[in-house]
CSV table of C-alpha atoms in Angstrom, one decimal:
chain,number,residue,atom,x,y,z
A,1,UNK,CA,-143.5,-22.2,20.4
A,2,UNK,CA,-143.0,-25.6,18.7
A,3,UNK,CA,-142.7,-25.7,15.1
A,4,UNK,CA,-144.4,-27.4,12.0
A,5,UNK,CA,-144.8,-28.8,8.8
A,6,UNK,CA,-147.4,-29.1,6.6
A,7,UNK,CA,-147.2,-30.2,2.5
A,8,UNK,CA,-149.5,-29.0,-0.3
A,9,UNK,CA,-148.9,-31.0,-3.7
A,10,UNK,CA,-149.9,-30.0,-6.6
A,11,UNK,CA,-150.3,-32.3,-9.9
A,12,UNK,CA,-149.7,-30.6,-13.2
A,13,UNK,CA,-150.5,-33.2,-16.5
A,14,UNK,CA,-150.3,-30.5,-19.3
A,15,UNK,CA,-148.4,-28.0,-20.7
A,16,UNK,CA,-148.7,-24.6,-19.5
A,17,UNK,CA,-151.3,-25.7,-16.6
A,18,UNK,CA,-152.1,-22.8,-14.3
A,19,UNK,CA,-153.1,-24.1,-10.5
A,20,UNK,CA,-154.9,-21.7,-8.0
A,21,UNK,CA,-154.9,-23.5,-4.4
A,22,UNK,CA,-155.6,-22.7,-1.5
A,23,UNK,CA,-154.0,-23.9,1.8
A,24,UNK,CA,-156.0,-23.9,5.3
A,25,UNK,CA,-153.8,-23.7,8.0
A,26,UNK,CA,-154.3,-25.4,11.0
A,27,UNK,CA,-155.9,-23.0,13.8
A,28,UNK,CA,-153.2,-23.3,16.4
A,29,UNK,CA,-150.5,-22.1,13.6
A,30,UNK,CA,-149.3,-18.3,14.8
A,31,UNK,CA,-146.7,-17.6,12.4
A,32,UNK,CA,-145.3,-19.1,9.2
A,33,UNK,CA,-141.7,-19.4,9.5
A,34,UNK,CA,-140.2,-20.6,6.1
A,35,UNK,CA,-141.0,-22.2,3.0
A,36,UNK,CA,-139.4,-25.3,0.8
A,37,UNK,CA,-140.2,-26.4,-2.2
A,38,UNK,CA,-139.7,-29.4,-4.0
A,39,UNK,CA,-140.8,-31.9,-7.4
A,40,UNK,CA,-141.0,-35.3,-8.0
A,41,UNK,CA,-141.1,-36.5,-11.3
A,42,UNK,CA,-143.2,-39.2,-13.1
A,43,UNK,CA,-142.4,-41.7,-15.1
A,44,UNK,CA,-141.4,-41.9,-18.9
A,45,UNK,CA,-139.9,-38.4,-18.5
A,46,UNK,CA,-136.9,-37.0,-19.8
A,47,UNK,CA,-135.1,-33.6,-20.3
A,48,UNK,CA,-132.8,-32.4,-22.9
A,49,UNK,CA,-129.0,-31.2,-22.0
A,50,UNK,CA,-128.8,-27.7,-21.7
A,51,UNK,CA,-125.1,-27.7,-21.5
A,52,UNK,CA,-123.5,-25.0,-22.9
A,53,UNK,CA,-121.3,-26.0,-25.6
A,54,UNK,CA,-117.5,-25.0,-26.2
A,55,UNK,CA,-117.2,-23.9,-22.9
A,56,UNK,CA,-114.8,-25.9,-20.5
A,57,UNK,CA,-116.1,-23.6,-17.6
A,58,UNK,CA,-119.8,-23.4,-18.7
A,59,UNK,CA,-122.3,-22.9,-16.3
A,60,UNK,CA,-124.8,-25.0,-17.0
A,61,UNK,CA,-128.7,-23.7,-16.5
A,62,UNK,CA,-130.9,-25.1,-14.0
A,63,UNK,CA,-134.0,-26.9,-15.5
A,64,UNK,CA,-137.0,-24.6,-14.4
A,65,UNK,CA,-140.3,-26.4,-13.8
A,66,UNK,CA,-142.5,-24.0,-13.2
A,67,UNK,CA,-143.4,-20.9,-10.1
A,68,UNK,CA,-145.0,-20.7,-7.3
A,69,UNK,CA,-146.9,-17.8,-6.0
A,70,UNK,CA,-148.6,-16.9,-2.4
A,71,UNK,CA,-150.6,-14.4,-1.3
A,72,UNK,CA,-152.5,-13.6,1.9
A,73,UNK,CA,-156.2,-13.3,1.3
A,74,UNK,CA,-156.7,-10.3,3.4
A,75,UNK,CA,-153.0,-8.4,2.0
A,76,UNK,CA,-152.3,-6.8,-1.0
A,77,UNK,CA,-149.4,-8.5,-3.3
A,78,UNK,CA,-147.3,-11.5,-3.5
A,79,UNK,CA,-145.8,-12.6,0.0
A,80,UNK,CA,-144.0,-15.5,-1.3
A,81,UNK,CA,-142.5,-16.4,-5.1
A,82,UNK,CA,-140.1,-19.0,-6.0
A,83,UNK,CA,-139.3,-20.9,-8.9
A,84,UNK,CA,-138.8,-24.9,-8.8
A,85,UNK,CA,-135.8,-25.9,-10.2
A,86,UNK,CA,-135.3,-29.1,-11.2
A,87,UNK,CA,-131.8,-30.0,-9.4
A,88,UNK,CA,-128.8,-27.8,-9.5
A,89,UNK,CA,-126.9,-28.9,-12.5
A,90,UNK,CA,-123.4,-26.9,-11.2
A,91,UNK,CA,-122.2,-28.9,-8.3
A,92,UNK,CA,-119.0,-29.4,-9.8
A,93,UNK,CA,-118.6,-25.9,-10.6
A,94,UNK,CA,-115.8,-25.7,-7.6
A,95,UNK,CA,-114.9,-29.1,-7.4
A,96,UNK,CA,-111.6,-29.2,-9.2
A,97,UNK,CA,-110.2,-31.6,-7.1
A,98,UNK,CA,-111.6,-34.6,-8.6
A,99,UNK,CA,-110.6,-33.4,-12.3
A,100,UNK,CA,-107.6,-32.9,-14.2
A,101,UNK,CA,-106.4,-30.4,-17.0
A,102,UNK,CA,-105.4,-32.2,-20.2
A,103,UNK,CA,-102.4,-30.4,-21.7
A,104,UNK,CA,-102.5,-31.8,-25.0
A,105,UNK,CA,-106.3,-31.3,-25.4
A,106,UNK,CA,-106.2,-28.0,-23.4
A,107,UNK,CA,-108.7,-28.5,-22.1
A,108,UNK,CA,-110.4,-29.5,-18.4
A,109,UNK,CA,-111.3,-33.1,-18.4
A,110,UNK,CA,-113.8,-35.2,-15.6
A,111,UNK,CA,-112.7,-37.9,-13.9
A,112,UNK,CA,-114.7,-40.5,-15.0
A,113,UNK,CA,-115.5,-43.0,-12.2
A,114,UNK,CA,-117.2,-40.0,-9.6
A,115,UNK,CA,-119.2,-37.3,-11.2
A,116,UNK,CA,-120.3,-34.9,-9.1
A,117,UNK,CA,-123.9,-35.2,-8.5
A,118,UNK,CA,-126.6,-33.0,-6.6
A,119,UNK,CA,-126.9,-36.4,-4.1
A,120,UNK,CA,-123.4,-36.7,-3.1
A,121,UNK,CA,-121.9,-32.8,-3.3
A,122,UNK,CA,-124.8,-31.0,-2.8
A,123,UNK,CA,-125.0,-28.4,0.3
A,124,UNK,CA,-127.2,-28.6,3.1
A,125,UNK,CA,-130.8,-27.6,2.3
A,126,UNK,CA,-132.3,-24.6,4.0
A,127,UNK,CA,-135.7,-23.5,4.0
A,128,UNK,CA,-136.7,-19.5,2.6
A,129,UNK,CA,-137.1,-17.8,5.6
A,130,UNK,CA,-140.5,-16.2,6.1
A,131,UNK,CA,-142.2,-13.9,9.7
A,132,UNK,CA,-146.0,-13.9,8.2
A,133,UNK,CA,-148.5,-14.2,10.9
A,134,UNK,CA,-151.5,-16.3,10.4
A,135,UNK,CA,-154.4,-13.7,10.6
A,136,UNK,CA,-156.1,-15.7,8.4
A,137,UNK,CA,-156.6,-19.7,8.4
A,138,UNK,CA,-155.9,-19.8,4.1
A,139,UNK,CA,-153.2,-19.4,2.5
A,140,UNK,CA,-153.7,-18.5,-1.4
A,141,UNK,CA,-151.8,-20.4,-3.9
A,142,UNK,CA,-150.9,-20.3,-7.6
A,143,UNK,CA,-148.8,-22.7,-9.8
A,144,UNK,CA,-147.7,-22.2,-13.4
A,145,UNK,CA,-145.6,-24.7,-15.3
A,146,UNK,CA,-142.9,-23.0,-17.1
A,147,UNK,CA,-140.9,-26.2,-18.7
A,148,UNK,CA,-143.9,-28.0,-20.4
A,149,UNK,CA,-145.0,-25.0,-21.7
A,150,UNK,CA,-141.5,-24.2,-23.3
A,151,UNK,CA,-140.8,-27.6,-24.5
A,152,UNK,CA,-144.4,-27.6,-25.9
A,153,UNK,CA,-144.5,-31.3,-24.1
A,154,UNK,CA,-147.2,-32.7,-21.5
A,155,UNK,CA,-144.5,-33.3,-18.5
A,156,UNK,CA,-146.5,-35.1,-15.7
A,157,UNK,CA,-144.9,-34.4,-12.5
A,158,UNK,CA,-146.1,-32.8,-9.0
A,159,UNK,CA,-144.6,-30.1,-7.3
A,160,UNK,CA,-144.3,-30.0,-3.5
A,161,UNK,CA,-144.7,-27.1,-1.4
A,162,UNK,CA,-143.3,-27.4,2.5
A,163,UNK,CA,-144.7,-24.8,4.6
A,164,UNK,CA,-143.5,-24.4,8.0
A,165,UNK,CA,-145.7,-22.7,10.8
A,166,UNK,CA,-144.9,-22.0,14.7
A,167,UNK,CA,-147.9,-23.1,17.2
A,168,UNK,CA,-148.2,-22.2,20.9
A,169,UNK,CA,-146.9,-24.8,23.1
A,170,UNK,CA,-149.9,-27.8,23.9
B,1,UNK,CA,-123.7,-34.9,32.4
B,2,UNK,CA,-124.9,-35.5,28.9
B,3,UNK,CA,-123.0,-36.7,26.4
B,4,UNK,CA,-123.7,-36.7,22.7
B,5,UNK,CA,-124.2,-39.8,20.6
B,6,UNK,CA,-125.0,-40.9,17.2
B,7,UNK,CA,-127.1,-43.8,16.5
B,8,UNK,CA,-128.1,-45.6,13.1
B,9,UNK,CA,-131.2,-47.6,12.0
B,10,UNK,CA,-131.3,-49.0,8.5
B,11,UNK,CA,-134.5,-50.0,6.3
B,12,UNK,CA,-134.1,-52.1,3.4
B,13,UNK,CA,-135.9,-51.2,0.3
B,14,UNK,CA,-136.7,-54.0,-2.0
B,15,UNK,CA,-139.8,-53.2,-3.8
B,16,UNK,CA,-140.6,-49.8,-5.6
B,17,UNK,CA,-143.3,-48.1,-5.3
B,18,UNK,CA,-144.6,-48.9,-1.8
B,19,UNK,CA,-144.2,-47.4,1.7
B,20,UNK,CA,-141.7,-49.2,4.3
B,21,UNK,CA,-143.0,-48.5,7.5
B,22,UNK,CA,-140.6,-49.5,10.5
B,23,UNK,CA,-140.5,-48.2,14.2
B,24,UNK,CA,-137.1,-47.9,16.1
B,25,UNK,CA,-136.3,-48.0,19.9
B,26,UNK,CA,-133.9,-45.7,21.4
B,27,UNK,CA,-132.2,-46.5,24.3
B,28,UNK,CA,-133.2,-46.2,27.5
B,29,UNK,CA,-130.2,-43.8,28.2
B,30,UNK,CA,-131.7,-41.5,25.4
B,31,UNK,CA,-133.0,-38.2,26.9
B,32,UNK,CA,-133.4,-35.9,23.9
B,33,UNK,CA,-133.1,-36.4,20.1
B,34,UNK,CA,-131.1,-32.7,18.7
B,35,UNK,CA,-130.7,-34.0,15.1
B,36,UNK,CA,-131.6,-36.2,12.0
B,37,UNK,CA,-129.7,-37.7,8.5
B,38,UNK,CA,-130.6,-39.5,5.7
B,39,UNK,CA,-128.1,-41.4,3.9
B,40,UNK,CA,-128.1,-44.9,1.3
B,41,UNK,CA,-125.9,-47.1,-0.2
B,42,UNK,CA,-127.5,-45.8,-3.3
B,43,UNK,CA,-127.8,-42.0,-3.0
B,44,UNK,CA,-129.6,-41.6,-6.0
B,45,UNK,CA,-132.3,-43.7,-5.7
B,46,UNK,CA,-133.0,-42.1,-2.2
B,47,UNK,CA,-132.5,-38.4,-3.4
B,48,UNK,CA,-134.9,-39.0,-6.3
B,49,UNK,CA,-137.5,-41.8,-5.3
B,50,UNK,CA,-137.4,-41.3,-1.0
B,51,UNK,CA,-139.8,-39.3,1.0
B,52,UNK,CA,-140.9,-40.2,4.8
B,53,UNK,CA,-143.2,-39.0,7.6
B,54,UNK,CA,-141.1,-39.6,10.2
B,55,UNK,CA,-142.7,-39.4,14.6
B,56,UNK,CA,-141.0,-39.2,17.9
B,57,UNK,CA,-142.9,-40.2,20.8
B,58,UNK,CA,-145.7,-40.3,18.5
B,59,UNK,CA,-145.5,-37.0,18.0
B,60,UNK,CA,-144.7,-35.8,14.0
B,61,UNK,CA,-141.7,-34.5,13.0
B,62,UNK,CA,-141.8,-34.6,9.1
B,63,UNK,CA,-145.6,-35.1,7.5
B,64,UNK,CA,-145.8,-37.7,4.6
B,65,UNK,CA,-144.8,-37.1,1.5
B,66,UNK,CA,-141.5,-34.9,2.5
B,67,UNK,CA,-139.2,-35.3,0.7
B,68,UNK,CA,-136.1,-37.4,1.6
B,69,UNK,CA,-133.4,-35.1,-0.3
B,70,UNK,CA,-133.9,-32.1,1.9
B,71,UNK,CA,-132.4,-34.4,4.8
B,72,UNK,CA,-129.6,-35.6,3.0
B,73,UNK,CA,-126.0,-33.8,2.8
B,74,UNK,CA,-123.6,-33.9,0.5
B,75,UNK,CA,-120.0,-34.0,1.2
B,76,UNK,CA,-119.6,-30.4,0.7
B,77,UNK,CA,-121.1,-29.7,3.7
B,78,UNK,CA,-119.2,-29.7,6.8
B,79,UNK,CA,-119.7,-32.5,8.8
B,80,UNK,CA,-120.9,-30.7,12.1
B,81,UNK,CA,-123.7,-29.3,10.2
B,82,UNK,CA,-125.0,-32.4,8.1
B,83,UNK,CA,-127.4,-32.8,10.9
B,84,UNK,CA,-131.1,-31.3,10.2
B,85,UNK,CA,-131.4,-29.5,14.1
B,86,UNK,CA,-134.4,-30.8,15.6
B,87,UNK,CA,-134.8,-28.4,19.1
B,88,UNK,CA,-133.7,-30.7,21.5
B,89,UNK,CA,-136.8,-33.1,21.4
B,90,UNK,CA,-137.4,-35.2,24.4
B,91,UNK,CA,-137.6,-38.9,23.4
B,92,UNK,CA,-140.7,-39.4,25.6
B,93,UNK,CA,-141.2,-43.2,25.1
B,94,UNK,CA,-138.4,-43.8,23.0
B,95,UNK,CA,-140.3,-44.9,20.0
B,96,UNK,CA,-138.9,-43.4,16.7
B,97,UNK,CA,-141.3,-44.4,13.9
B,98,UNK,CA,-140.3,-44.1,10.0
B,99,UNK,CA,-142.7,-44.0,6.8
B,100,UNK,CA,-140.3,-44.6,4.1
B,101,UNK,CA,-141.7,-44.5,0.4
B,102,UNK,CA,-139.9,-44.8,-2.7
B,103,UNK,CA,-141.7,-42.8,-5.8
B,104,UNK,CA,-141.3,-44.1,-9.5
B,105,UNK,CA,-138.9,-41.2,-10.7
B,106,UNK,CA,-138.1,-41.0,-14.3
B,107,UNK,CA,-134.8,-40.4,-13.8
B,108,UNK,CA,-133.7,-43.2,-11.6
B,109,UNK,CA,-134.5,-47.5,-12.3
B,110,UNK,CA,-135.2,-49.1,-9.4
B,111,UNK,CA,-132.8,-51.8,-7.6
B,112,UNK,CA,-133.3,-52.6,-3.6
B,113,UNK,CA,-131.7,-50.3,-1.5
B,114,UNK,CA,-130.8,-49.7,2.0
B,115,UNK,CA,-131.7,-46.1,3.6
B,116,UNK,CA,-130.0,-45.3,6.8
B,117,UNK,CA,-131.4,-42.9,9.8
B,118,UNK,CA,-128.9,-41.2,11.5
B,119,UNK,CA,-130.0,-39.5,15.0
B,120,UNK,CA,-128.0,-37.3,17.0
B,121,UNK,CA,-128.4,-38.2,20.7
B,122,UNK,CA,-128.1,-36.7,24.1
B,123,UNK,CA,-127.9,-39.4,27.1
B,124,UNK,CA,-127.8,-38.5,30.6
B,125,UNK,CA,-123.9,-40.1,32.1
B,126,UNK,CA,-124.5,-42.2,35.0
C-alpha cells in the first residue's frame, strides 16, 4: 500500500459563507487514512487579542475560523468534523523556563527577547487519524465560517483541507 | 551495512509572492530517503507564508499548496521525532525536487529568507 495526499482549498470572502464541496478521489485510492487541516490568511487582516485579562496563568482561546464537515455520499451522518483554529495561542503555557516571577509585582513576567511562538515551541504535527474505505469516488464537503460571522467582518482567507488516502502498490 | 545520515539543501527566498522551484541531487551513496524537515533562518515567515510540493524520483511526496508549517518542529519536540517519517523511500534516481512558495500572509511582512530541507538518509557502507 503506498500512501497519499491530496488538498481541497476552499475560499471564503464573506462573513458567515457556507461552502458545500465535493472531493473526487482518485480511483486507485482504497482507504482514507487521516485528515489535516490548515488556513492561510490574506492580506490586510487582523484579529483582536482574546487574552484574558487579570490572569497571570490565563489560558488564552484559540482563534476559531470556521468548521469543516465530511460525509460519505452513500453513509448516513458526519464521518469527519473539525474546527480550524487559527494557531494555538498557549505555547507557553508550560514553558516556565524562559520566564521569571517578579516578587515585587507578584506577578509572572515574560522574558522579553524570546516569546514563545507556535513556529519555534510548537509540537510536531499529526494528522486525525481516519480507516474510511473509498466505496465511493466523492467525498462530500461542507465549510462554515465561524470568526467572520462573529466579528460581523468580511475576513478573506482560504482554508486547506489535507486528505490522506492508501493506493495499491503500482 | 547502512548507516543513517542527515543532509541539508537550502533555497533562498527573495521575492514574495512567487514559487522557488529548485531540484537537489543526493548522493550516489543514497539508498532510501526515511525522513523530511523544514526549518528557516526566519521561522515565521516560513510557518506563515511557506507551502511546497515536494518529488522524489519524480514521484510526489507532498502536492502543491501543503503547507510548510506541518513539516516544521518546534523545540518542544524531541529531537528524534522532528523528522516527518517518509516509509523508507528508495531514492530511485536521486533527484529530490522542491516547489517552494511563499503566500502574502497578513500576519507576517516579507524580508528574503532562507528555507532549509533537511532529509534523513540511509547509505549503503562500502
Amino acid at each position: 500500500m503506498k500512501q497519499e495526499l491530496m488538498v481541497h482549498i476552499i475560499r471564503i470572502n464573506r462573513k458567515g459563507q457556507q461552502v458545500f464541496f465535493d472531493m473526487q478521489l482518485p480511483r486507485d485510492a482504497r482507504r482514507i487514512t487521516g485528515i489535516e487541516t490548515g488556513c492561510s490568511i490574506g492580506d490586510g487582516v487582523f484579529f483582536t487579542d482574546t487574552t484574558i485579562p487579570g490572569a497571570w496563568l490565563g489560558i488564552k482561546p484559540n482563534v476559531i475560523l470556521g468548521s469543516i464537515k465530511l460525509k460519505e455520499p452513500d453513509k448516513e451522518g458526519i464521518c469527519y468534523e473539525q474546527q480550524l483554529v487559527l494557531q494555538d495561542n498557549n505555547t507557553s503555557q508550560d514553558s516556565y523556563s524562559f520566564n521569571w516571577f517578579d516578587e515585587t509585582a507578584n506577578q509572572l513576567v515574560e522574558q522579553y527577547f524570546w516569546q514563545e511562538t507556535p513556529q519555534t515551541h510548537g509540537t510536531k504535527r499529526e494528522e486525525d487519524m481516519l480507516s474510511i474505505p473509498c466505496n465511493t469516488r466523492v467525498l462530500k464537503g461542507f465549510y462554515k465560517d465561524m470568526l467572520g460571522e462573529k466579528q460581523q467582518t468580511d475576513i478573506r482567507y482560504r482554508a486547506l483541507l489535507y486528505v490522506w488516502y492508501e493506493t495499491e502498490n503500482r | 551495512m547502512t548507516a543513517i545520515i542527515k543532509k541539508r539543501f537550502d533555497i533562498h527566498v527573495t521575492q514574495a509572492d512567487k514559487t522557488w522551484p529548485q531540484t537537489f541531487d543526493l548522493d550516489k551513496t543514497i539508498t532510501h530517503v526515511r525522513g523530511i524537515l523544514f526549518a528557516s533562518d526566519r521561522d515565521d515567515l516560513l510557518y506563515y507564508r511557506g507551502s511546497q510540493k515536494v518529488e522524489l524520483n519524480n514521484q510526489e511526496v507532498f502536492p502543491e499548496n501543503y503547507q510548510s508549517k506541518l513539516l516544521m518542529s518546534g523545540i518542544n519536540v524531541p529531537p528524534n521525532l522532528r523528522y516527518y517519517k517518509l516509509r523508507r523511500v528508495p531514492v530511485g534516481n536521486g533527484k529530490l525536487k522542491v516547489e517552494y512558495k511563499n503566500t502574502s500572509d497578513s500576519r507576517t511582512g516579507f524580508e528574503p529568507y532562507t528555507i532549509s530541507v533537511y532529509v534523513d538518509c540511509e547509505i549503503a557502507e562500502a
